[in-house]
XYZ file of C-alpha atoms in Angstrom:
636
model
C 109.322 100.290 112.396
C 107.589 100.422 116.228
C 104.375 101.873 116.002
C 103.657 103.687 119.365
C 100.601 104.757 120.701
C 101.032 108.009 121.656
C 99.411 111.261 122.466
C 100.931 113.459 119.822
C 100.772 110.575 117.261
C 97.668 110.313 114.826
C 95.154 108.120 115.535
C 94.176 105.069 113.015
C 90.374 103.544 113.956
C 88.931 101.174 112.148
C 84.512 100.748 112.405
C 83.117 97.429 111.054
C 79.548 97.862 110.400
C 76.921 95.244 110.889
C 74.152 93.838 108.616
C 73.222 90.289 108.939
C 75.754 87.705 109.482
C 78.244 88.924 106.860
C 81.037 89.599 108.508
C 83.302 87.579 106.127
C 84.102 89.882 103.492
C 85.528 92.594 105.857
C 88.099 89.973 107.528
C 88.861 89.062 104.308
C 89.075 93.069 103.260
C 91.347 93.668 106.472
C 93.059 90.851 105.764
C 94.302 92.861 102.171
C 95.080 95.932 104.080
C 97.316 94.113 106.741
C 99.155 92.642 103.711
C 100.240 95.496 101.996
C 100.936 97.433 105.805
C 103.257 94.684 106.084
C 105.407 94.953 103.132
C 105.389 98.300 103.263
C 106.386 98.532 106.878
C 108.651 95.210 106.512
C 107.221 93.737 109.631
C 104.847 91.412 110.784
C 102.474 93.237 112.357
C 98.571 92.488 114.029
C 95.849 94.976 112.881
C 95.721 95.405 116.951
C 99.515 97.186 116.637
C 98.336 99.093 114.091
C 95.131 100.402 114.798
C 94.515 102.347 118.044
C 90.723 101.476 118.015
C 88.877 98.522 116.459
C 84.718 98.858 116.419
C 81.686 97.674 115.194
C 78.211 96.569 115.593
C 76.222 93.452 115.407
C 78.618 90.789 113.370
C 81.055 93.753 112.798
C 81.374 93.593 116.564
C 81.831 90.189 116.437
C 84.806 90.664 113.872
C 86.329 93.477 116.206
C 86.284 91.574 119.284
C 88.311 88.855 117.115
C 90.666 91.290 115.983
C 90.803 93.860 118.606
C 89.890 92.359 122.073
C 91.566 89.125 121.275
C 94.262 90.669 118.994
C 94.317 87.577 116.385
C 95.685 87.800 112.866
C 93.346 87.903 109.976
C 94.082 84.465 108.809
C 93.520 83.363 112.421
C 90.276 85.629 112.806
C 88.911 84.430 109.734
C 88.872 80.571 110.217
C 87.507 81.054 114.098
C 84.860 83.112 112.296
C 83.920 80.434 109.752
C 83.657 77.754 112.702
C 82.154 79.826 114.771
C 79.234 80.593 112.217
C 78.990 77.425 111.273
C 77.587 76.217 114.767
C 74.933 79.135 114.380
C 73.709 78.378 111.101
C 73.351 74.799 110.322
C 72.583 74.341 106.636
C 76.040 76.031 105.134
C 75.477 78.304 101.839
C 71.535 78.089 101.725
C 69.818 81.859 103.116
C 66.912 79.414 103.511
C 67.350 78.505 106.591
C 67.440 82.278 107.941
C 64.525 83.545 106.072
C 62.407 80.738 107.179
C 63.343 81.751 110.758
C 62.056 85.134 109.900
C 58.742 84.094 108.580
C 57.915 81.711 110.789
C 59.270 83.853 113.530
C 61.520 81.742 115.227
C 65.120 82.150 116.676
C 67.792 80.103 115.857
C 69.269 78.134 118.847
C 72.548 79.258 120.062
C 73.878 76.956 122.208
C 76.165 75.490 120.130
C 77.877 78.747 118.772
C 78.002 80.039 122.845
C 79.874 76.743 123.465
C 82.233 77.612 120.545
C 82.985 81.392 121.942
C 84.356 79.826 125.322
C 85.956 77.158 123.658
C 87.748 80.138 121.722
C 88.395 82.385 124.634
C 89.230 79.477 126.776
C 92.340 78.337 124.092
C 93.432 81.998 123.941
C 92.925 83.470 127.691
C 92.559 79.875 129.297
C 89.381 80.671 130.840
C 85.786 81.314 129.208
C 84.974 84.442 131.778
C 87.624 86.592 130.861
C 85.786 90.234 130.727
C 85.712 91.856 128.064
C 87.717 94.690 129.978
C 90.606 94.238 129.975
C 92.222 93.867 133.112
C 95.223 96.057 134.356
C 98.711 96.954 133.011
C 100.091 94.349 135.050
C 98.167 91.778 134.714
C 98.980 88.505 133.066
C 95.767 88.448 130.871
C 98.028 86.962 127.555
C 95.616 89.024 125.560
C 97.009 92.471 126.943
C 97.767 94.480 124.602
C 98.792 98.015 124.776
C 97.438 99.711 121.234
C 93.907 98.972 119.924
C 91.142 99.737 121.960
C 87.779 97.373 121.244
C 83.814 98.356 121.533
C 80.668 96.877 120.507
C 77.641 98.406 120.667
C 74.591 97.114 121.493
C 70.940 98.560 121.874
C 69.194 98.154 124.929
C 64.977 97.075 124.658
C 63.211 96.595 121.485
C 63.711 98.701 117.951
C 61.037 101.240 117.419
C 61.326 104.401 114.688
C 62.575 106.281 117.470
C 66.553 106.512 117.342
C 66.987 107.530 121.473
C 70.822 107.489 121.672
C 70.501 106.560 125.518
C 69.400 102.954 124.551
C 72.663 102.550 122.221
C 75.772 101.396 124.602
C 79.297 100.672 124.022
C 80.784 98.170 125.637
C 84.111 98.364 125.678
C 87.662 96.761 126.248
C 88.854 100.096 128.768
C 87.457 102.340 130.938
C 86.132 105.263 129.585
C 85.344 107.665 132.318
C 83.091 110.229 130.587
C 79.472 109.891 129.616
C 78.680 109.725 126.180
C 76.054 109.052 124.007
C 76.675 104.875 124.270
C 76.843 104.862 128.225
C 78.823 102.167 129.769
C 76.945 99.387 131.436
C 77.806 98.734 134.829
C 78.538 95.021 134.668
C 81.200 92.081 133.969
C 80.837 91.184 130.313
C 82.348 88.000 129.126
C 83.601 88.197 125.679
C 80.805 85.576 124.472
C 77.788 87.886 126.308
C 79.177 90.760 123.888
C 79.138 88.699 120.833
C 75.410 87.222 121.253
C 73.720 90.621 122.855
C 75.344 92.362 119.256
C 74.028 89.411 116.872
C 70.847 89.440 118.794
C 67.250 90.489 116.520
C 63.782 90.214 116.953
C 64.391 88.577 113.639
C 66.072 85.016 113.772
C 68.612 85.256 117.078
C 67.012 86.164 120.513
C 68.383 88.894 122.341
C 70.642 88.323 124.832
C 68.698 88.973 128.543
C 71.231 90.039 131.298
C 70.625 91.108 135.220
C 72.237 94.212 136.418
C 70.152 96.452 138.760
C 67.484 95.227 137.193
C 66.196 92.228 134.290
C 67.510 94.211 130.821
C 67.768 92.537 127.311
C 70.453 93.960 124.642
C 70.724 93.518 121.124
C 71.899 94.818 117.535
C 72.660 98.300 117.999
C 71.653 98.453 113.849
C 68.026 98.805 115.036
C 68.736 102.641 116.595
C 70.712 103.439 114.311
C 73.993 102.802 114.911
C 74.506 100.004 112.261
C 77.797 102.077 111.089
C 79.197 103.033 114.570
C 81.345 105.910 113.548
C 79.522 108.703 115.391
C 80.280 106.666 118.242
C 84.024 106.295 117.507
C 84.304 109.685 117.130
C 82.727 110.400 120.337
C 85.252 108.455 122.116
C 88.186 111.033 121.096
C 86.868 112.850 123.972
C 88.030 110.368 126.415
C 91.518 110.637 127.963
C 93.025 107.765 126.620
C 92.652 109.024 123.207
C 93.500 112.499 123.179
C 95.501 113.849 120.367
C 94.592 114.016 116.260
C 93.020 111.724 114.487
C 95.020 110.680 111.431
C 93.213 107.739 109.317
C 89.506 106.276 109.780
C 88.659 103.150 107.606
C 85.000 102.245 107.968
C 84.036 99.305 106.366
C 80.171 98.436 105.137
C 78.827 95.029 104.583
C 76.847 95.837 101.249
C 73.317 96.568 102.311
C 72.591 98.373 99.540
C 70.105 95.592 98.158
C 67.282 96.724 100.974
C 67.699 100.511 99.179
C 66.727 102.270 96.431
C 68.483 102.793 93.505
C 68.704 106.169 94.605
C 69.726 105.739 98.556
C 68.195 108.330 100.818
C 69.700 111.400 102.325
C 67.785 111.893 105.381
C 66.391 109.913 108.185
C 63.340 111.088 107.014
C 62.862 108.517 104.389
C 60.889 105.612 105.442
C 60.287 102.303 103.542
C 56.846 102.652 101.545
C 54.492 99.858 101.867
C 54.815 99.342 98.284
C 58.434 99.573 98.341
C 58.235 96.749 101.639
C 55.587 94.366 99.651
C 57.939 94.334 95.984
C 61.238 93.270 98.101
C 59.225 91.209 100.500
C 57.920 89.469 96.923
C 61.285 88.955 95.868
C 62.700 87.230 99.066
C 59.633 84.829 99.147
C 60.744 83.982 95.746
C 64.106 83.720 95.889
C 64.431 82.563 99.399
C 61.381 80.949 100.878
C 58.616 77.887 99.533
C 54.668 79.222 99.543
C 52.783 78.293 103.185
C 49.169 78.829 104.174
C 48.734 82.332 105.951
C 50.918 84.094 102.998
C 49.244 86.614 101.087
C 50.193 86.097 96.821
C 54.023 86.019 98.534
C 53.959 88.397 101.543
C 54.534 87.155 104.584
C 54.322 89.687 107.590
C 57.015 89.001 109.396
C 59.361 89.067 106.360
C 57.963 92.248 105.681
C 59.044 93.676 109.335
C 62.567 92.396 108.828
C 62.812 94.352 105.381
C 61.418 97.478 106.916
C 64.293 97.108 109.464
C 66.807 96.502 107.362
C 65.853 98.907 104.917
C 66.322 100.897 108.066
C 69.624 99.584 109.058
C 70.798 99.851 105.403
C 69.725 103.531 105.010
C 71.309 104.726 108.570
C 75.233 103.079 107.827
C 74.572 105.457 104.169
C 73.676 108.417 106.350
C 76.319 107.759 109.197
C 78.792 107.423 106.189
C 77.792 110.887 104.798
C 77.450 112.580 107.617
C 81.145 112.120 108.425
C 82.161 113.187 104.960
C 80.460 116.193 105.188
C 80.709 117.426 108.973
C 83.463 115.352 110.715
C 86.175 114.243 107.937
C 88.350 117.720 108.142
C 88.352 116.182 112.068
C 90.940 113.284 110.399
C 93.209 113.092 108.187
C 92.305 110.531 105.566
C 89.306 108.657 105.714
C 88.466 105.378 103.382
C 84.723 104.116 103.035
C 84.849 100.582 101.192
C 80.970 99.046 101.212
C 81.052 96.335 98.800
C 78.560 92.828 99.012
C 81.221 91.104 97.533
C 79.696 88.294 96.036
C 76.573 88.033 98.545
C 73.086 88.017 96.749
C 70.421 91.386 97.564
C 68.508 89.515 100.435
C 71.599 86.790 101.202
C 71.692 87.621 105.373
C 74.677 84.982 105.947
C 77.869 84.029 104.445
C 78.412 80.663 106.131
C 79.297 78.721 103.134
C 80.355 80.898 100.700
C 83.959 81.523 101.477
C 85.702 80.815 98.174
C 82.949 82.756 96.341
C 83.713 85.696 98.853
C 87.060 85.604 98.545
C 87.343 85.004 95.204
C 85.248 88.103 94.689
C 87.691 90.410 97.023
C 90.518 89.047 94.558
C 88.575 90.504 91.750
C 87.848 93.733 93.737
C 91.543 93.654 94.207
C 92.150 93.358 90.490
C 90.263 95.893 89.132
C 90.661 98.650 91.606
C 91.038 97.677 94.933
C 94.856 97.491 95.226
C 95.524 100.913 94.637
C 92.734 101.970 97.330
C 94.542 99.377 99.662
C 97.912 100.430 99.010
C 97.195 103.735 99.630
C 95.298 102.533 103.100
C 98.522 101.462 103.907
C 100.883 104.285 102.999
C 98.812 106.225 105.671
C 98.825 104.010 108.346
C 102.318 103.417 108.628
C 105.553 104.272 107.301
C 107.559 102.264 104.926
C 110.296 100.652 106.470
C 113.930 100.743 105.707
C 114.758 97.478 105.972
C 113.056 93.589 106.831
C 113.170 92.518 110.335
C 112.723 89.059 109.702
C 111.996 86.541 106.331
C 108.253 86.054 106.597
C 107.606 89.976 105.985
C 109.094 89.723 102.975
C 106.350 87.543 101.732
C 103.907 90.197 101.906
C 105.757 92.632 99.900
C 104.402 93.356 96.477
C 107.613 92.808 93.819
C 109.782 95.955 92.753
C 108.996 96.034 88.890
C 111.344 93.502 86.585
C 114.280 95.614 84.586
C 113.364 97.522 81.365
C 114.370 94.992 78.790
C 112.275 92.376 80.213
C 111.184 89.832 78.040
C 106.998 91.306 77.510
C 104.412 88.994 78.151
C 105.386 86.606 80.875
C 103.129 85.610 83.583
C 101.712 88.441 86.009
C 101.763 86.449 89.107
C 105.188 87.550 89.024
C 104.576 90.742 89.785
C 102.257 90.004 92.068
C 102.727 89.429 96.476
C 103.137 85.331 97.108
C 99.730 83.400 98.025
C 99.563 83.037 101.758
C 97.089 80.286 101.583
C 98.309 76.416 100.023
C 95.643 76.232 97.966
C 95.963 80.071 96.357
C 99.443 79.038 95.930
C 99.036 75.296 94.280
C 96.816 76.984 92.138
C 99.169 79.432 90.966
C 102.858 78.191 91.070
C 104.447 75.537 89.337
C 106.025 72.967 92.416
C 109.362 70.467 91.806
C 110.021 68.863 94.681
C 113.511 66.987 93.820
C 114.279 64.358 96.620
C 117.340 63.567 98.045
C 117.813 59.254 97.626
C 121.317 59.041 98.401
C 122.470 56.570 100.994
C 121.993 58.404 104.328
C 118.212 59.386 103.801
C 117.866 55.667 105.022
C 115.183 55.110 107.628
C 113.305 57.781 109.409
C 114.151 60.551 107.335
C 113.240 58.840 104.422
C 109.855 58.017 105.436
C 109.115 61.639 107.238
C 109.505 62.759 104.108
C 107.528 60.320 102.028
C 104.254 60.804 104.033
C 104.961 64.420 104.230
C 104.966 64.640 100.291
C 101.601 62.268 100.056
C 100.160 64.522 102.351
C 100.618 67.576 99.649
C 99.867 65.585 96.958
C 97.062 64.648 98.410
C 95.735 68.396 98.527
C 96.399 68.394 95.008
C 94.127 65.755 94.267
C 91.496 67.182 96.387
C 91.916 70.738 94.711
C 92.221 69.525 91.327
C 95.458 71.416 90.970
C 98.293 69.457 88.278
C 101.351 71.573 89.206
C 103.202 69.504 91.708
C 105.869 67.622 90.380
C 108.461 65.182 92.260
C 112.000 63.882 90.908
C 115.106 61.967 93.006
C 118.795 62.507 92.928
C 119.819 59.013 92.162
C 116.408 57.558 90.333
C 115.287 58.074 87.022
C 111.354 58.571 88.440
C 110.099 61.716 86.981
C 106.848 62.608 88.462
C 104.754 65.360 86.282
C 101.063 66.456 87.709
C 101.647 64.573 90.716
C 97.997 63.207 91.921
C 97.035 61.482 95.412
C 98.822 59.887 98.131
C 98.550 56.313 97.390
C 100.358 57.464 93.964
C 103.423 59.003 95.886
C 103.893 56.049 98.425
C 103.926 53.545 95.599
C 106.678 55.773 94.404
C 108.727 55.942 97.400
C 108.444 52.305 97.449
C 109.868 51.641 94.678
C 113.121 53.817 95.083
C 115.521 52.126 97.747
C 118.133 55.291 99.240
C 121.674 54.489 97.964
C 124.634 56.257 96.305
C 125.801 60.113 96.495
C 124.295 63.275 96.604
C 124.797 65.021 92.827
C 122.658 68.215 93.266
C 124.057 70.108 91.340
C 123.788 67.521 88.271
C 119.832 67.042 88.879
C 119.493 71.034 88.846
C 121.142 71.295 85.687
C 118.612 69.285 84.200
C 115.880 71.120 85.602
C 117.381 74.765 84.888
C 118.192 73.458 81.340
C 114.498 71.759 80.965
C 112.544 74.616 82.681
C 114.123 77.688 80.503
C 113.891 75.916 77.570
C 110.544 75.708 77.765
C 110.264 79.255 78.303
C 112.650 79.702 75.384
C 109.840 77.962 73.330
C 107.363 79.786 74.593
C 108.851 83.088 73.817
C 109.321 81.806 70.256
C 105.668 81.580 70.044
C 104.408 84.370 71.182
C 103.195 86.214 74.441
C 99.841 83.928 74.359
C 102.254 80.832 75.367
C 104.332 82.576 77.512
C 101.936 83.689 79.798
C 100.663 80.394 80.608
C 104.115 79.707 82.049
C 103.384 79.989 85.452
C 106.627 81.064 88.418
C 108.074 77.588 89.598
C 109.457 76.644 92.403
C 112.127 73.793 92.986
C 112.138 72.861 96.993
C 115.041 70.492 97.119
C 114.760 67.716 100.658
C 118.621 66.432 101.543
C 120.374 65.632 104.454
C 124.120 65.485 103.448
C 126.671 67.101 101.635
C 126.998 67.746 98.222
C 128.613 65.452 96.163
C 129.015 67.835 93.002
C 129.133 71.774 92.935
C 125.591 73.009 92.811
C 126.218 76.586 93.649
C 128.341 76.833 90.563
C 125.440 75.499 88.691
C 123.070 78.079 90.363
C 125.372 80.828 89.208
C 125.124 79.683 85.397
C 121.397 79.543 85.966
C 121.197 83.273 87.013
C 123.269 84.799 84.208
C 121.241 82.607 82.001
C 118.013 84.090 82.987
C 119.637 87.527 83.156
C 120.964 87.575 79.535
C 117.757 85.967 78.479
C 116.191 88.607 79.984
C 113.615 86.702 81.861
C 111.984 88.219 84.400
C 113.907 87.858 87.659
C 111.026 85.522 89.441
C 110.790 83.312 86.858
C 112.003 80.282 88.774
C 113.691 80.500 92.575
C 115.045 77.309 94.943
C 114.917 76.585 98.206
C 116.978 73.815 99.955
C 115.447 72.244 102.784
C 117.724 70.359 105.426
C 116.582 66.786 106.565
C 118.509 65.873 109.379
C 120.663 68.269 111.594
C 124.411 67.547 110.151
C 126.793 70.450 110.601
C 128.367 70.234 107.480
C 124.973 70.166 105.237
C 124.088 73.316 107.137
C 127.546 74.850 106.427
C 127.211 73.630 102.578
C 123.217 74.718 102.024
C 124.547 78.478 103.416
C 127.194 78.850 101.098
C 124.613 78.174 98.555
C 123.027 82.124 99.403
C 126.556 83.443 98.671
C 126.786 86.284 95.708
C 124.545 86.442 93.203
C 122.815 82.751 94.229
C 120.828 85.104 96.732
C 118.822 86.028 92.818
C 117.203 82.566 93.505
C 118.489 80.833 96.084
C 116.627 80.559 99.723
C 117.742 77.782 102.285
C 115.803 75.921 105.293
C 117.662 74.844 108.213
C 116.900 71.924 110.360
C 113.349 72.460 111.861
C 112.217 68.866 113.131
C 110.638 66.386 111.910
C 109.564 66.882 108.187
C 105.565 66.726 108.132
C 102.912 67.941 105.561
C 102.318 71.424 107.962
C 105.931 71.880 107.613
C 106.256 71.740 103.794
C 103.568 73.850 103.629
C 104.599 76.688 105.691
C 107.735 76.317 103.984
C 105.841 76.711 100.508
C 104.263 79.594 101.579
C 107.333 81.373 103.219
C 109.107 81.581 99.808
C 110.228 85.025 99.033
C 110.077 86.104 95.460
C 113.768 86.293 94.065
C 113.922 89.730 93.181
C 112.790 90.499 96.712
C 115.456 87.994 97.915
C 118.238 90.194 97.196
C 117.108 92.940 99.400
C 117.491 90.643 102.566
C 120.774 90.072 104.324
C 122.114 86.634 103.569
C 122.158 85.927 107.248
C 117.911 85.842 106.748
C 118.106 83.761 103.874
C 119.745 81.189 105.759
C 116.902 81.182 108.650
């Protein structure tokens, strides 16, 4: 499927609120969505294709300037994030740090994290000044892209109560030659500029002072009001460029609700009382911060300014959210509100540090209730495609339900879309990697794929993660739990390459081993089944064959079929060492007929390192997903 960005076709936007530095969670949130839009479209696609605008304020902006602007993938987005963070706040998973700034009224230097924003724009545009404009059809900015549209907004001056829309700005990746309420400002904006002047506080990070026609100083647009841009991203449907209907509006909140009531307010009206201020400010000198002279029984002053603010900021995304739903969401078609903390404490301002608990967190979001939301995000921003236009699509795509008469209680992680991160997938999937020691892995290849291996099982060790398992062709080593490199070289040393190549003998054995076991299981109940996780036998050779494997295959399938098992119980993927004709030729008739059930094949790609196997892990395709792609793909 092309998506187009048209003038008759519906318009997808996507507004990233601030709050804090806790922009984690809605990478990781986008990150779901873009999943499921790719197996249902069945193509790899960049949130940039497939929204037309990507906005936000203060870290949200941040987050759509690596999405939008720069047009990176989640994955990509979220480990520049993490780095980038990282330089900004020092002391990793502690709030500490941040509240201390606050109460002792100091910024936070940014030098560091400045230096990292060119160092990022400089690897993707080659130069640290790229605007944040882009520049013009033709150029040869490699950033150009011709669907989503990007703008941050900032606030001009310092907060006060009053909410005057002329200080709010959008800066923005196009021209926009109308006046709205977030004015352009007339000046070349670097990509890092935007970032700091939309982090920037009279908190904890200074704002960002700029020269134009005269000395001006930007920061958090949250402060006026505009923590939840969405007014402002409706505005722009004014504009030329994005004339025609709006079809599908995801805003996404960072969790605020911690500075609130338990009853949130419904009007701008509603102020923090001091009472209100002093019992949170009580709690975050507790929780966060260690007693000083000056502090009154807990209350510091300048903690209690932030929490009026951000009781502020907290309050206006609410109201912006309502006041869409009630006045402005017949204006689109669909529109999806997901404002979750996601693991982050009630007064926790960053999530440097706290990626697995974040993540983990958005996997139990996704558990519960969040995959239905997401798939339905998905079925409205693009159609579901009729076929795959290439292998690594298909890894996104969430498994068609087993038959019927499916044996009950096997392991749900077969029903569920394959990790795309090593350690999600360690974790989660049993690994055999079955070695090829016949004569002509002599030499180079053998030891490629020695250190390769001791690499992963490294990982293991590190993750404390028992499931990777290692076996040869020729030797009787039998590896189980396979734990740390020195462990796998000792191995390798110990097997000299000789004789022939009798995969299909070796696969026999671990067909006949593997469903036995699940034969076992069965026997004992759905308790012992369960535990049986998916496994996955990546076979390393170089030559040809020396026995009939695909015939052996073929048993394996109707095994599992009359067994009933369900279809992704166990799949194999050959991997060529080496690039011989006629072991290409032989590992391609392996995806013939009903082999394709669990059968995948790796051609010659290089040199066999760690990265390698590992994208290779990750690129499996379930087998019941297999047999939707052409056998041509399989063989890629």
């Amino acid at each position: 499927m092309q998506v187009q960005n048209t003038c008759d076709k519906p318009k997808r936007i996507l507004v990233i609120d601030g709050g804090g530095l806790r922009g984690l969670a809605s990478l990781m949130v986008i990150d779901e969505i873009m999943k499921a839009v790719i197996g249902r479209s069945r193509k790899i696609m960049l949130p940039c294709e497939v929204f037309d605008l990507i906005c936000g304020t203060s870290v949200g902006g941040f987050v759509s300037i690596l999405l939008g602007r720069l047009g990176m993938d989640c994955e990509t987005a979220i480990k520049h994030y993490e780095e980038a963070m990282k330089k900004l706040v020092k002391n990793s998973g502690n709030d500490s740090e941040i509240w201390n700034n606050v109460a002792k009224q100091e910024f936070i230097n940014t030098s560091e994290f400045y230096n990292h924003l060119n160092s990022i724009v400089r690897d993707i545009s080659g130069s640290p000044d790229v605007p944040m404009k882009l520049a013009a059809e033709d150029s040869q900015d490699p950033r150009r892209h011709s669907n989503a549209k990007t703008f941050v907004t900032v606030m001009e001056g310092k907060p006060n109560k009053s909410h005057n829309p002329s200080r709010t700005h959008a800066i923005r990746s196009y021209t926009n030659h109308k006046t709205l309420s977030a004015p352009h400002v007339d000046r070349h904006w670097t990509i890092p500029e935007v970032v700091l002047a939309a982090i920037g506080s009279p908190f904890y990070i200074s704002p960002l002072g700029v020269k134009t026609d005269r000395e001006r100083e930007f920061q958090d647009a949250g402060l006026c009001g505009y923590n939840n841009p969405i007014d402002i991203a409706l505005q722009e449907f004014s504009s030329d460029w994005l004339q025609g209907p709006i079809g599908t509006v995801i805003s996404l909140g960072t969790g605020l609700r911690g500075f609130l009531p338990d009853s949130p307010p419904r009007s701008t009206v509603w102020y923090p009382q001091p009472a209100f201020v002093q019992e949170l400010s009580r709690k975050v000198f507790h929780e966060k911060l260690t007693k000083e002279d000056g502090q009154d029984d807990g209350v510091n002053e300048n903690v209690a300014y932030a929490i009026r603010e951000l009781a502020g900021i907290a309050r206006d995304s609410v109201l912006a959210h309502h006041r869409f739903e009630e006045n402005h969401a017949h204006s689109c078609d669909y529109y999806y509100r997901i404002d979750e903390p996601f693991g982050l404490g009630q007064f926790d301002l960053v999530d440097v540090g706290r990626t697995e608990d974040i993540r983990n967190q958005v996997k139990n979001w996704m558990r519960v209730n969040g995959s239905t939301l997401v798939a339905d995000i998905a079925s409205k921003l693009v159609d579901e495609g009729d076929h795959f236009t290439d292998k690594e699509a298909a890894t996104y795509m969430k498994p068609p339900p087993p038959p019927s008469d499916t044996v009950k209680g096997y392991n749900k992680r077969m029903d569920e879309p394959r990790p795309t991160r090593i350690q999600d997938y360690l974790r989660n999937f049993e690994v055999l990697f079955v070695v090829d020691d016949s004569a002509s892995m002599e030499g180079d290849r053998w030891k490629e794929t020695r250190d390769a291996l001791a690499d992963i099982a490294e990982y293991a060790f590190e993750l404390n993660v028992h499931t990777v398992s290692m076996r040869f062709l020729n030797d009787a080593i039998y590896v189980r739990g396979l734990q740390t490199k020195a462990k796998v070289l000792s191995l390798f040393d110990k097997v000299q390459p000789n004789y022939t190549t009798p995969i299909g003998a070796v696969l026999n054995a671990v067909f006949g081993q593997h469903l036995g076991r699940i034969d076992a299981a069965v026997q004992q109940g759905e308790s012992e089944y369960s535990k049986i996780p998916p496994l996955d036998i990546i076979v390393l050779t170089d030559g040809m064959p020396t026995d009939k494997p695909a015939e052996v295959v073929s048993e394996a399938v109707k095994r599992l079929r009359s067994s009933h098992y369900h279809p992704n119980t166990m799949g194999v993927q050959f991997v060529q060492i080496g690039d011989e004709d006629l072991a290409k030729d032989a590992l391609t008739e392996l995806v013939m007929g009903d082999n394709t059930k669990i059968v995948d094949t790796v051609p010659y790609r290089g040199v066999v390192t760690s990265k390698m196997l590992q994208r290779i892990l990750l690129g499996g395709v379930h087998p019941n997903i297999r047999t939707m792609l052409p056998v041509d793909m399989l063989a890629k």
